[in-house]
Coordinates of C-alpha atoms in Angstrom, one line a residue:
Chain A
X1 CA 21.3 49.8 -37.4
X2 CA 22.2 47.3 -34.7
X3 CA 21.5 44.4 -37.2
X4 CA 23.8 46.1 -39.6
X5 CA 26.6 46.3 -37.1
X6 CA 26.2 42.6 -36.3
X7 CA 26.4 41.6 -39.9
X8 CA 29.4 43.8 -40.3
X9 CA 31.0 42.1 -37.4
X10 CA 30.3 38.6 -38.8
X11 CA 31.9 39.5 -42.1
X12 CA 34.8 40.9 -40.4
X13 CA 35.2 37.8 -38.5
X14 CA 34.9 35.7 -41.6
X15 CA 37.5 37.8 -43.4
X16 CA 39.8 37.5 -40.4
X17 CA 39.4 33.7 -40.4
X18 CA 40.0 33.4 -44.1
X19 CA 43.0 35.6 -43.9
X20 CA 44.3 33.6 -41.1
X21 CA 43.8 30.4 -42.9
X22 CA 45.5 31.8 -46.0
X23 CA 48.4 32.8 -43.9
X24 CA 48.6 29.3 -42.5
X25 CA 48.6 27.8 -45.9
X26 CA 51.7 29.8 -46.7
X27 CA 53.4 29.2 -43.4
X28 CA 55.0 25.9 -42.6
X29 CA 55.6 26.5 -38.9
X30 CA 53.7 28.7 -36.5
X31 CA 54.7 29.3 -32.9
X32 CA 52.0 31.0 -30.9
X33 CA 53.1 32.6 -27.6
X34 CA 55.4 29.7 -26.7
X35 CA 56.7 29.7 -23.2
X36 CA 59.2 27.4 -21.5
X37 CA 61.0 27.3 -18.2
X38 CA 63.6 25.1 -16.8
X39 CA 63.2 25.3 -13.1
X40 CA 63.2 29.0 -12.2
X41 CA 64.8 30.0 -15.5
X42 CA 62.4 31.2 -18.1
X43 CA 64.1 30.3 -21.4
X44 CA 61.3 31.3 -23.8
X45 CA 59.2 34.3 -22.9
X46 CA 56.3 34.0 -25.2
X47 CA 57.7 33.4 -28.7
X48 CA 55.3 34.1 -31.6
X49 CA 56.8 33.4 -35.0
X50 CA 55.7 32.3 -38.5
X51 CA 58.1 30.5 -40.8
X52 CA 57.1 30.4 -44.5
X53 CA 57.0 27.4 -46.7
X54 CA 60.3 26.8 -48.5
X55 CA 62.3 29.5 -46.8
X56 CA 65.7 29.3 -45.2
X57 CA 65.1 30.7 -41.8
X58 CA 67.8 31.2 -39.2
X59 CA 67.5 31.6 -35.4
X60 CA 70.5 33.6 -34.3
X61 CA 71.6 34.4 -30.8
X62 CA 74.2 33.8 -28.2
X63 CA 74.2 30.6 -26.2
X64 CA 71.4 30.6 -23.7
X65 CA 69.1 32.8 -25.7
X66 CA 66.6 30.0 -26.2
X67 CA 67.1 29.3 -29.9
X68 CA 67.9 25.6 -29.4
X69 CA 65.1 25.2 -27.0
X70 CA 62.7 26.6 -29.6
X71 CA 64.0 24.2 -32.1
X72 CA 63.7 21.3 -29.7
X73 CA 60.1 22.2 -29.0
X74 CA 59.4 22.1 -32.7
X75 CA 61.2 18.7 -33.0
X76 CA 59.2 17.4 -30.0
X77 CA 62.2 16.7 -27.7
X78 CA 60.8 19.4 -25.3
X79 CA 57.2 20.4 -24.7
X80 CA 56.1 24.0 -24.3
X81 CA 54.7 25.1 -20.9
X82 CA 52.1 27.1 -22.7
X83 CA 51.4 28.3 -26.2
X84 CA 51.0 26.3 -29.4
X85 CA 53.1 24.9 -32.2
X86 CA 51.6 24.3 -35.6
X87 CA 53.0 22.5 -38.6
X88 CA 51.1 23.4 -41.8
X89 CA 48.1 24.3 -39.8
X90 CA 48.1 21.1 -37.7
X91 CA 48.5 21.5 -34.0
X92 CA 51.5 19.4 -33.0
X93 CA 52.1 21.0 -29.5
X94 CA 51.7 17.7 -27.7
X95 CA 52.8 15.2 -30.3
X96 CA 55.8 13.0 -29.7
X97 CA 58.8 13.5 -32.0
X98 CA 58.1 10.4 -34.1
X99 CA 54.7 11.7 -35.1
X100 CA 55.9 15.0 -36.5
X101 CA 56.9 15.4 -40.1
X102 CA 60.1 17.2 -39.3
X103 CA 63.7 15.9 -39.1
X104 CA 66.7 17.2 -37.3
X105 CA 70.4 17.5 -38.2
X106 CA 72.1 17.3 -34.8
X107 CA 75.0 19.4 -33.6
X108 CA 77.3 16.4 -33.1
X109 CA 75.5 14.5 -35.9
X110 CA 74.3 11.8 -33.6
X111 CA 74.9 9.1 -36.1
X112 CA 74.2 5.6 -34.8
X113 CA 77.8 4.2 -34.3
X114 CA 76.8 0.5 -34.5
X115 CA 75.2 0.9 -38.0
X116 CA 76.7 1.4 -41.4
X117 CA 76.1 4.7 -43.2
X118 CA 73.5 3.0 -45.4
X119 CA 71.6 1.7 -42.3
X120 CA 71.8 5.1 -40.7
X121 CA 70.2 6.7 -43.7
X122 CA 67.6 4.0 -44.0
X123 CA 66.6 4.1 -40.4
X124 CA 63.8 6.6 -40.7
X125 CA 62.2 4.9 -43.7
X126 CA 62.4 1.5 -42.0
X127 CA 60.7 2.9 -38.9
X128 CA 57.9 4.2 -41.2
X129 CA 57.6 0.7 -42.8
X130 CA 58.4 2.0 -46.3
X131 CA 58.7 -0.9 -48.8
X132 CA 62.2 -2.4 -49.1
X133 CA 62.6 -1.5 -52.8
X134 CA 61.6 2.1 -52.2
X135 CA 64.0 2.3 -49.3
X136 CA 66.8 1.1 -51.5
X137 CA 66.2 3.7 -54.2
X138 CA 65.6 6.6 -51.8
X139 CA 68.7 5.9 -49.6
X140 CA 70.8 5.7 -52.8
X141 CA 69.5 8.9 -54.1
X142 CA 70.0 10.7 -50.7
X143 CA 73.6 9.4 -50.5
X144 CA 74.2 10.7 -54.0
X145 CA 72.7 14.0 -53.2
X146 CA 75.2 14.6 -50.5
X147 CA 78.0 12.9 -52.5
X148 CA 78.8 10.2 -50.0
X149 CA 77.5 7.1 -51.8
X150 CA 81.0 5.5 -51.9
X151 CA 81.0 5.3 -48.1
X152 CA 77.7 3.5 -47.8
X153 CA 79.2 0.4 -46.2
X154 CA 81.4 2.2 -43.7
X155 CA 80.7 2.9 -40.1
X156 CA 80.4 6.5 -38.9
X157 CA 83.7 6.2 -37.0
X158 CA 85.6 5.7 -40.2
X159 CA 84.4 9.1 -41.7
X160 CA 85.8 12.6 -41.3
X161 CA 83.8 15.4 -39.6
X162 CA 82.6 16.8 -42.9
X163 CA 81.6 13.4 -44.2
X164 CA 79.6 12.7 -41.1
X165 CA 77.9 16.0 -41.5
X166 CA 76.8 14.9 -45.0
X167 CA 75.5 11.6 -43.7
X168 CA 73.5 13.4 -41.0
X169 CA 72.0 15.6 -43.7
X170 CA 71.2 12.6 -45.9
X171 CA 69.6 10.7 -43.0
X172 CA 67.2 13.7 -42.5
X173 CA 66.3 14.6 -46.1
X174 CA 65.7 11.0 -47.2
X175 CA 62.5 11.2 -45.2
X176 CA 61.3 14.2 -47.2
X177 CA 60.2 16.1 -44.1
X178 CA 58.1 19.2 -44.3
X179 CA 60.7 21.1 -42.3
X180 CA 64.4 20.4 -41.8
X181 CA 65.8 21.5 -38.5
X182 CA 69.5 22.2 -38.3
X183 CA 71.0 22.6 -34.8
X184 CA 74.4 24.4 -35.3
X185 CA 75.4 21.7 -37.8
X186 CA 78.5 23.4 -39.0
X187 CA 80.0 24.6 -35.6
X188 CA 82.2 21.5 -35.2
X189 CA 83.9 22.0 -38.5
X190 CA 86.9 24.0 -39.4
X191 CA 86.5 27.4 -41.2
X192 CA 87.2 26.4 -44.7
X193 CA 85.1 23.2 -44.7
X194 CA 82.3 25.3 -43.1
X195 CA 82.3 27.8 -45.9
X196 CA 82.0 25.0 -48.5
X197 CA 79.2 23.3 -46.6
X198 CA 77.3 26.6 -46.3
X199 CA 77.2 27.0 -50.0
X200 CA 76.2 23.4 -50.4
X201 CA 73.4 23.7 -47.8
X202 CA 72.0 26.7 -49.6
X203 CA 72.0 25.0 -53.0
X204 CA 70.5 21.9 -51.5
X205 CA 67.7 23.9 -49.8
X206 CA 66.7 25.7 -53.0
X207 CA 66.9 22.4 -55.0
X208 CA 64.7 20.5 -52.5
X209 CA 62.4 23.5 -51.9
X210 CA 62.2 22.4 -48.3
X211 CA 61.8 24.7 -45.3
X212 CA 65.1 24.9 -43.4
X213 CA 65.3 26.2 -39.9
X214 CA 68.9 26.8 -39.0
X215 CA 70.1 27.5 -35.5
X216 CA 73.4 29.3 -35.1
X217 CA 75.3 31.7 -33.0
X218 CA 77.5 32.7 -35.9
X219 CA 76.1 36.0 -37.3
X220 CA 78.1 35.8 -40.5
X221 CA 76.6 32.3 -41.2
X222 CA 73.1 33.5 -40.6
X223 CA 73.5 36.6 -42.8
X224 CA 75.0 34.6 -45.6
X225 CA 72.5 31.8 -45.7
X226 CA 69.1 33.0 -44.6
X227 CA 66.1 34.2 -46.5
X228 CA 65.0 35.6 -43.2
X229 CA 66.3 35.5 -39.7
X230 CA 65.3 36.2 -36.1
X231 CA 67.8 37.5 -33.6
X232 CA 67.0 36.1 -30.2
X233 CA 68.1 37.3 -26.8
X234 CA 67.1 36.0 -23.4
X235 CA 64.0 34.2 -24.6
X236 CA 62.6 37.0 -26.8
X237 CA 62.9 37.8 -30.5
X238 CA 64.7 41.2 -30.7
X239 CA 64.2 41.5 -34.5
X240 CA 62.9 39.5 -37.4
X241 CA 63.5 40.2 -41.1
X242 CA 65.7 39.8 -44.2
X243 CA 69.4 39.8 -43.6
X244 CA 70.1 43.1 -45.4
X245 CA 67.1 44.7 -43.6
X246 CA 68.5 43.7 -40.3
X247 CA 72.0 44.7 -41.0
X248 CA 71.2 48.1 -42.5
X249 CA 68.3 48.9 -40.1
X250 CA 68.8 47.2 -36.8
X251 CA 65.9 47.7 -34.5
X252 CA 67.9 48.3 -31.4
X253 CA 71.4 48.4 -30.0
X254 CA 71.4 44.7 -29.2
X255 CA 70.8 43.7 -32.9
X256 CA 73.2 46.4 -34.1
X257 CA 76.0 45.0 -31.9
X258 CA 75.1 41.3 -32.6
X259 CA 75.0 41.6 -36.4
X260 CA 78.4 42.8 -37.2
X261 CA 80.2 45.5 -35.3
X262 CA 78.8 48.9 -34.9
X263 CA 79.8 52.3 -33.4
X264 CA 77.2 53.7 -31.1
X265 CA 77.0 57.5 -30.5
X266 CA 75.1 59.2 -27.8
X267 CA 73.6 62.5 -29.0
X268 CA 71.1 65.2 -28.3
X269 CA 68.5 66.4 -30.9
X270 CA 68.9 70.0 -31.7
X271 CA 66.9 70.3 -34.9
X272 CA 64.7 68.2 -37.2
X273 CA 67.8 66.6 -38.8
X274 CA 70.7 67.6 -36.6
X275 CA 72.1 66.2 -33.4
X276 CA 74.8 67.3 -31.1
X277 CA 77.4 64.7 -30.0
X278 CA 80.4 64.9 -27.7
X279 CA 82.7 65.5 -30.8
X280 CA 80.5 67.9 -32.7
X281 CA 77.2 68.3 -34.6
X282 CA 76.0 65.7 -37.1
X283 CA 73.4 65.8 -39.8
X284 CA 71.3 62.8 -40.3
X285 CA 68.4 61.5 -42.4
X286 CA 67.0 59.5 -39.4
X287 CA 63.5 60.1 -38.2
X288 CA 64.5 62.0 -35.1
X289 CA 62.2 62.8 -32.3
X290 CA 61.4 66.5 -31.8
X291 CA 63.8 66.7 -28.9
X292 CA 65.7 64.7 -26.2
X293 CA 68.5 62.2 -26.1
X294 CA 69.1 59.6 -28.9
X295 CA 71.5 56.8 -29.6
X296 CA 72.8 56.7 -33.1
X297 CA 74.9 54.0 -34.7
X298 CA 77.1 53.7 -37.7
X299 CA 78.8 50.6 -39.2
X300 CA 82.7 50.8 -39.2
X301 CA 82.8 50.3 -43.0
X302 CA 80.4 53.3 -43.6
X303 CA 82.8 55.8 -42.1
X304 CA 85.4 57.0 -44.6
X305 CA 88.8 58.4 -43.7
X306 CA 90.9 60.8 -45.6
X307 CA 93.9 63.1 -45.2
X308 CA 92.1 66.1 -46.6
X309 CA 88.9 67.7 -45.3
X310 CA 86.7 67.2 -48.4
X311 CA 83.6 68.9 -47.0
X312 CA 82.4 70.4 -43.8
X313 CA 79.4 68.2 -43.5
X314 CA 79.6 65.5 -40.8
X315 CA 83.4 65.5 -40.9
X316 CA 85.4 65.2 -37.7
X317 CA 89.1 65.2 -37.1
X318 CA 90.3 62.0 -35.6
X319 CA 93.6 60.4 -34.6
X320 CA 94.5 56.7 -35.4
X321 CA 95.3 54.8 -32.2
X322 CA 95.5 51.2 -33.6
X323 CA 95.6 49.5 -36.9
X324 CA 94.3 45.9 -37.3
X325 CA 95.3 44.3 -40.5
X326 CA 93.3 41.1 -41.3
X327 CA 93.9 40.3 -45.0
X328 CA 90.8 41.3 -46.9
X329 CA 89.8 44.0 -44.4
X330 CA 91.8 46.8 -42.8
X331 CA 90.4 48.1 -39.5
X332 CA 91.4 51.2 -37.5
X333 CA 90.6 52.4 -34.1
X334 CA 90.4 56.1 -34.0
X335 CA 89.9 58.7 -31.4
X336 CA 88.1 62.0 -31.7
X337 CA 89.3 65.2 -30.0
X338 CA 87.1 64.5 -27.0
X339 CA 88.3 61.0 -26.5
X340 CA 85.4 59.0 -28.2
X341 CA 86.7 55.8 -29.7
X342 CA 85.4 54.7 -33.1
X343 CA 86.0 51.7 -35.3
X344 CA 86.6 52.3 -39.0
X345 CA 87.2 49.6 -41.6
X346 CA 87.7 49.4 -45.3
X347 CA 88.1 46.7 -47.9
X348 CA 91.7 46.0 -48.8
X349 CA 91.6 47.0 -52.5
X350 CA 95.0 48.6 -52.6
X351 CA 94.0 52.2 -52.4
X352 CA 96.1 55.0 -50.9
X353 CA 93.5 55.2 -48.1
X354 CA 95.0 52.1 -46.5
X355 CA 98.4 53.6 -46.0
X356 CA 97.4 55.5 -42.8
X357 CA 99.7 55.1 -39.9
X358 CA 99.1 55.0 -36.2
X359 CA 99.2 58.4 -34.7
X360 CA 98.2 60.2 -37.9
X361 CA 95.5 62.8 -37.7
X362 CA 92.7 62.4 -40.3
X363 CA 89.2 63.4 -41.2
X364 CA 86.4 60.9 -40.7
X365 CA 83.2 61.6 -42.5
X366 CA 79.8 60.1 -41.6
X367 CA 77.4 59.8 -44.6
X368 CA 74.1 61.3 -43.5
X369 CA 72.0 58.4 -44.7
X370 CA 74.2 55.8 -43.0
X371 CA 73.6 56.9 -39.5
X372 CA 71.0 54.7 -37.8
X373 CA 68.7 55.7 -35.0
X374 CA 68.8 53.0 -32.4
X375 CA 67.0 54.5 -29.4
X376 CA 65.2 57.7 -28.7
X377 CA 64.6 58.7 -25.1
X378 CA 62.0 61.3 -24.5
X379 CA 62.9 63.7 -21.7
X380 CA 60.2 62.2 -19.5
X381 CA 61.8 58.8 -19.8
X382 CA 65.2 60.1 -18.7
X383 CA 64.0 61.8 -15.5
Chain B
X1 CA 101.4 -8.6 -6.0
X2 CA 103.4 -11.5 -4.6
X3 CA 101.2 -11.5 -1.5
X4 CA 98.2 -11.6 -3.8
X5 CA 99.2 -14.5 -6.0
X6 CA 101.6 -16.7 -4.0
X7 CA 98.7 -18.3 -2.0
X8 CA 96.8 -19.0 -5.2
X9 CA 100.0 -20.5 -6.7
X10 CA 100.4 -22.7 -3.7
X11 CA 96.9 -24.1 -4.1
X12 CA 97.5 -24.8 -7.7
X13 CA 100.8 -26.6 -7.0
X14 CA 99.3 -28.6 -4.1
X15 CA 96.4 -29.8 -6.4
X16 CA 99.1 -31.8 -8.2
X17 CA 100.4 -33.5 -5.0
X18 CA 100.5 -37.3 -4.9
X19 CA 99.7 -38.2 -1.3
X20 CA 96.5 -37.2 0.4
X21 CA 97.9 -36.1 3.8
X22 CA 101.3 -34.8 4.9
X23 CA 103.5 -32.0 3.5
X24 CA 105.8 -34.1 1.4
X25 CA 105.6 -33.3 -2.3
X26 CA 105.6 -35.8 -5.1
X27 CA 103.9 -35.1 -8.4
X28 CA 100.5 -36.8 -8.6
X29 CA 100.3 -40.1 -10.5
X30 CA 98.3 -39.7 -12.8
X31 CA 98.8 -35.9 -13.0
X32 CA 95.1 -35.0 -12.8
X33 CA 94.2 -37.7 -10.3
X34 CA 92.6 -35.3 -7.8
X35 CA 90.7 -33.5 -10.6
X36 CA 89.4 -36.9 -11.7
X37 CA 88.3 -37.8 -8.2
X38 CA 86.2 -34.6 -8.1
X39 CA 83.9 -35.9 -10.7
X40 CA 83.3 -39.2 -8.8
X41 CA 82.3 -37.4 -5.7
X42 CA 78.5 -37.1 -5.5
X43 CA 78.6 -34.4 -2.9
X44 CA 80.8 -32.2 -5.0
X45 CA 78.8 -32.8 -8.2
X46 CA 75.6 -31.9 -6.2
X47 CA 77.3 -28.7 -4.9
X48 CA 78.6 -27.8 -8.3
X49 CA 75.1 -28.3 -9.7
X50 CA 73.6 -26.0 -7.0
X51 CA 76.3 -23.4 -7.6
X52 CA 75.5 -23.3 -11.3
X53 CA 71.8 -23.2 -10.8
X54 CA 72.0 -20.4 -8.4
X55 CA 74.6 -18.6 -10.5
X56 CA 72.8 -18.8 -13.8
X57 CA 69.3 -18.0 -12.5
X58 CA 70.4 -15.2 -10.2
X59 CA 72.6 -13.7 -12.9
X60 CA 69.8 -13.8 -15.5
X61 CA 67.3 -12.1 -13.2
X62 CA 69.7 -9.5 -11.7
X63 CA 71.1 -8.6 -15.2
X64 CA 67.6 -7.7 -16.4
X65 CA 66.6 -5.8 -13.2
X66 CA 70.1 -4.2 -12.9
X67 CA 70.1 -3.1 -16.5
X68 CA 66.6 -1.5 -16.2
X69 CA 67.8 0.2 -13.0
X70 CA 70.9 1.5 -14.7
X71 CA 69.0 2.8 -17.7
X72 CA 66.3 4.3 -15.5
X73 CA 68.9 6.2 -13.4
X74 CA 70.7 7.3 -16.5
X75 CA 67.7 8.5 -18.5
X76 CA 65.3 9.9 -16.0
X77 CA 65.7 12.6 -13.4
X78 CA 63.0 12.4 -10.8
X79 CA 62.7 13.8 -7.3
X80 CA 65.2 11.7 -5.2
X81 CA 66.9 10.2 -8.3
X82 CA 70.3 11.3 -6.9
X83 CA 69.6 9.8 -3.6
X84 CA 68.5 6.6 -5.4
X85 CA 71.7 6.5 -7.4
X86 CA 73.7 6.9 -4.2
X87 CA 71.7 4.1 -2.4
X88 CA 72.7 1.8 -5.3
X89 CA 76.2 1.7 -3.9
X90 CA 75.1 0.6 -0.4
X91 CA 74.9 -3.1 -1.2
X92 CA 78.3 -2.9 -2.8
X93 CA 80.0 -1.5 0.2
X94 CA 78.0 -3.3 2.9
X95 CA 80.0 -6.1 4.6
X96 CA 78.7 -9.5 3.3
X97 CA 78.1 -10.7 6.9
X98 CA 75.7 -7.7 7.5
X99 CA 73.8 -8.4 4.4
X100 CA 73.7 -12.1 5.2
X101 CA 72.4 -11.6 8.7
X102 CA 69.8 -9.1 7.5
X103 CA 68.6 -11.5 4.8
X104 CA 68.5 -14.3 7.3
X105 CA 66.3 -12.2 9.7
X106 CA 64.0 -11.1 6.9
X107 CA 63.5 -14.7 5.7
X108 CA 62.8 -15.8 9.3
X109 CA 60.1 -13.2 9.5
X110 CA 58.6 -14.0 6.1
X111 CA 58.7 -17.7 6.9
X112 CA 55.9 -17.3 9.4
X113 CA 53.5 -16.5 6.5
X114 CA 55.1 -17.9 3.4
X115 CA 56.7 -21.4 3.7
X116 CA 58.5 -20.7 0.4
X117 CA 61.1 -18.8 2.5
X118 CA 62.4 -22.0 4.1
X119 CA 66.2 -22.0 3.4
X120 CA 66.6 -23.5 0.0
X121 CA 68.0 -22.8 -3.4
X122 CA 65.2 -20.3 -3.8
X123 CA 66.2 -18.1 -0.8
X124 CA 69.8 -18.3 -2.0
X125 CA 68.9 -17.1 -5.4
X126 CA 66.9 -14.1 -4.0
X127 CA 69.9 -13.3 -1.7
X128 CA 72.3 -13.4 -4.6
X129 CA 70.1 -11.2 -6.8
X130 CA 70.0 -8.6 -4.0
X131 CA 73.7 -8.0 -4.1
X132 CA 74.1 -8.5 -7.8
X133 CA 71.7 -5.9 -9.0
X134 CA 73.8 -3.0 -7.8
X135 CA 76.9 -4.3 -9.6
X136 CA 75.0 -4.8 -12.8
X137 CA 73.3 -1.4 -12.6
X138 CA 76.6 0.4 -11.9
X139 CA 78.4 -1.2 -14.9
X140 CA 75.4 -0.6 -17.2
X141 CA 75.0 3.0 -16.1
X142 CA 78.6 3.8 -16.7
X143 CA 78.4 2.4 -20.2
X144 CA 75.3 4.4 -20.9
X145 CA 76.9 7.6 -19.5
X146 CA 79.5 7.2 -22.3
X147 CA 76.8 7.4 -25.0
X148 CA 75.5 10.6 -26.6
X149 CA 72.0 11.3 -25.4
X150 CA 71.2 12.7 -28.8
X151 CA 71.3 9.2 -30.2
X152 CA 68.0 8.3 -28.6
X153 CA 66.6 11.6 -29.7
X154 CA 67.8 11.0 -33.2
X155 CA 66.0 7.7 -33.3
X156 CA 62.8 9.3 -32.0
X157 CA 63.2 12.1 -34.6
X158 CA 63.5 9.4 -37.3
X159 CA 60.0 8.0 -36.4
X160 CA 61.0 5.3 -33.9
X161 CA 58.6 5.1 -30.9
X162 CA 60.0 5.0 -27.4
X163 CA 60.3 1.2 -27.5
X164 CA 61.9 1.0 -30.9
X165 CA 64.5 3.6 -29.9
X166 CA 65.5 1.4 -27.0
X167 CA 65.3 -1.8 -29.1
X168 CA 67.4 -0.6 -32.1
X169 CA 69.7 2.0 -30.6
X170 CA 70.1 1.9 -26.8
X171 CA 70.1 -1.8 -26.3
X172 CA 72.7 -2.7 -29.0
X173 CA 74.9 0.1 -27.8
X174 CA 74.5 -0.9 -24.1
X175 CA 75.0 -4.7 -24.8
X176 CA 78.8 -4.7 -24.0
X177 CA 78.0 -3.1 -20.6
X178 CA 75.1 -5.5 -19.9
X179 CA 77.3 -8.5 -20.7
X180 CA 80.1 -7.2 -18.6
X181 CA 77.7 -6.7 -15.7
X182 CA 76.3 -10.2 -16.2
X183 CA 79.7 -11.8 -16.1
X184 CA 80.6 -9.8 -13.0
X185 CA 77.4 -10.8 -11.3
X186 CA 78.0 -14.5 -12.2
X187 CA 81.5 -14.4 -10.8
X188 CA 80.2 -12.8 -7.6
X189 CA 77.6 -15.5 -7.3
X190 CA 79.8 -18.6 -7.8
X191 CA 82.4 -17.1 -5.4
X192 CA 80.1 -16.1 -2.7
X193 CA 80.4 -17.9 0.6
X194 CA 79.1 -15.7 3.5
X195 CA 75.7 -14.8 2.1
X196 CA 75.2 -18.3 0.7
X197 CA 76.1 -19.9 4.0
X198 CA 73.5 -18.0 5.8
X199 CA 70.7 -18.4 3.3
X200 CA 71.2 -22.0 2.1
X201 CA 69.3 -25.0 3.3
X202 CA 70.5 -28.5 4.2
X203 CA 70.3 -29.7 0.6
X204 CA 71.3 -26.6 -1.2
X205 CA 75.0 -26.3 -0.4
X206 CA 77.2 -24.7 -3.0
X207 CA 80.9 -25.4 -3.8
X208 CA 82.3 -22.7 -1.4
X209 CA 80.1 -24.1 1.4
X210 CA 81.2 -27.6 0.6
X211 CA 84.8 -26.6 0.7
X212 CA 84.3 -24.8 4.0
X213 CA 82.7 -27.8 5.7
X214 CA 85.3 -30.2 4.3
X215 CA 88.3 -28.1 5.2
X216 CA 87.3 -28.5 8.9
X217 CA 88.4 -32.1 8.5
X218 CA 91.7 -31.2 6.9
X219 CA 92.7 -29.8 3.6
X220 CA 92.9 -32.5 0.9
X221 CA 94.4 -32.2 -2.6
X222 CA 90.9 -32.5 -4.2
X223 CA 89.9 -29.3 -2.5
X224 CA 93.0 -27.7 -4.0
X225 CA 92.0 -29.0 -7.3
X226 CA 88.5 -27.7 -7.0
X227 CA 89.8 -24.3 -5.8
X228 CA 92.0 -24.2 -8.8
X229 CA 89.1 -24.8 -11.2
X230 CA 87.1 -22.0 -9.5
X231 CA 90.0 -19.6 -9.7
X232 CA 90.4 -20.4 -13.4
X233 CA 86.7 -19.9 -14.2
X234 CA 86.7 -16.6 -12.2
X235 CA 89.7 -15.4 -14.0
X236 CA 88.2 -16.2 -17.4
X237 CA 85.0 -14.4 -16.5
X238 CA 86.8 -11.3 -15.2
X239 CA 89.0 -11.1 -18.2
X240 CA 86.0 -11.4 -20.6
X241 CA 84.2 -8.7 -18.7
X242 CA 87.2 -6.3 -18.9
X243 CA 87.6 -7.1 -22.6
X244 CA 84.0 -6.3 -23.3
X245 CA 84.2 -3.0 -21.6
X246 CA 87.4 -2.1 -23.3
X247 CA 86.1 -3.0 -26.8
X248 CA 83.0 -1.0 -26.1
X249 CA 85.1 2.2 -25.6
X250 CA 86.5 2.1 -29.2

């Protein structure tokens, strides 16, 4: 019996090992409980994260959340206080940056001002002692990939912001790194150029089938571009997942607020699928606790407004206090009878619905399946 | 401005005076006669040689040390690095006479064990390096402060080791600052009188020292001629130094 158990344990262990190895084969980057402090400030509080091969992964968060530090630890510019960093299964925690097969696109591009565009792009290959002929063909190809070949002889100062961005990209991808790190590379560009480069980056990534790790504080950018993203806050990952998953089902109030805007509603559970709020009872499909206080959320665009009360279910009378017109979207601030403020928005598709005026009384309805449960406090927790 | 430049102008004019003594003014015949006589005076040639030897060697060494100091203070933060950066300014603001006397005392103490510290060109070179280093370090550091730190990181990211990153990125970009620092150090060295006077030996007089000892016996036009040459050289060096720093900013 005892022998049996031991054998069982051994096979379990083997299975565990094998699975772990399999996972590592699919993952390009593994952070294992990475901690980092600057002085008294703990910037990373034990980050564990796996990034899969070939995915476009974003680290999203406000400034100071630790996303850039995490990226710099992966690049080798900072070293973790504890924990480990693996690149395709190889422990690189203590390796200097020049011995890691990753390349970075810097926020302000960091192009070498005293070198031509061509020399900038060739720098990494030269340092690796690649044969001159191969350098020529690879640099040319990289410059063509980012459509900047005509500027090869120019100095960085002669280029526009968008062009410098392309050069920075070429300088990194020419080395064919396992992972490309992008540190807010679009933040210095104007809105329109940024949108173009977003699309180009996504195309480039799928063409090269290279793992991209993209650091940004722009939630829209992260939602548009990523296969998966992690929302970070004060040195921890709040939630990790696919963009639509995170947007539709935020794990907590922080993520709900950070990814797009969101109305939060405090409520008390009164039945298996009913809650009581300050402005009336609502029915929901959320997995409610048996009793206690909960926080629900609903996206502004999920609430619909109308002049007539179409049904009694989840419909509340509201008064429009402000109207914010912003081209493609129309947003309203509304107030319920008890004074709760809500944000409601709708696409500008020329429907009658958009003709509401400030001061008008309307009916707002909350679709039962669009209410999100953010937090549930049991009674014990409250007292 | 007039107060600044009129004395210099007077020296230049008087270097073209015909008679050796007296205040009468007749244009020299030939025009550059006092300049010519400079090159026939062995004492002057010897002093000029000493000046150049001290200037070139001390500038060379202080540029290397000062650049390393400037880079170190720019790049690394260590306990006391701010105090260190502040201490760097001390030799710049210390009166020359204080530095001169302290060096003299130090050499006198060292001389007891090491005969090499007998007053000579060697002691003068050491003295010049002491005050030059700070100037070079300040100029180099201010140049480095204008560079993006990410450049060195970018080089490291692109597979350069620590030395290659300095060799191919930091050094070329810091060169205008280093050259400007070197020119400044050289100018300071050839102009210096107080510290040189206290640290030189009987055979190691420089041009400023020679002028001082000669002036005691009356100002002659050849001293004016020599002074004019020194002013001219200094002006060229300072202008070049400024030009380098300005170009670097673009």
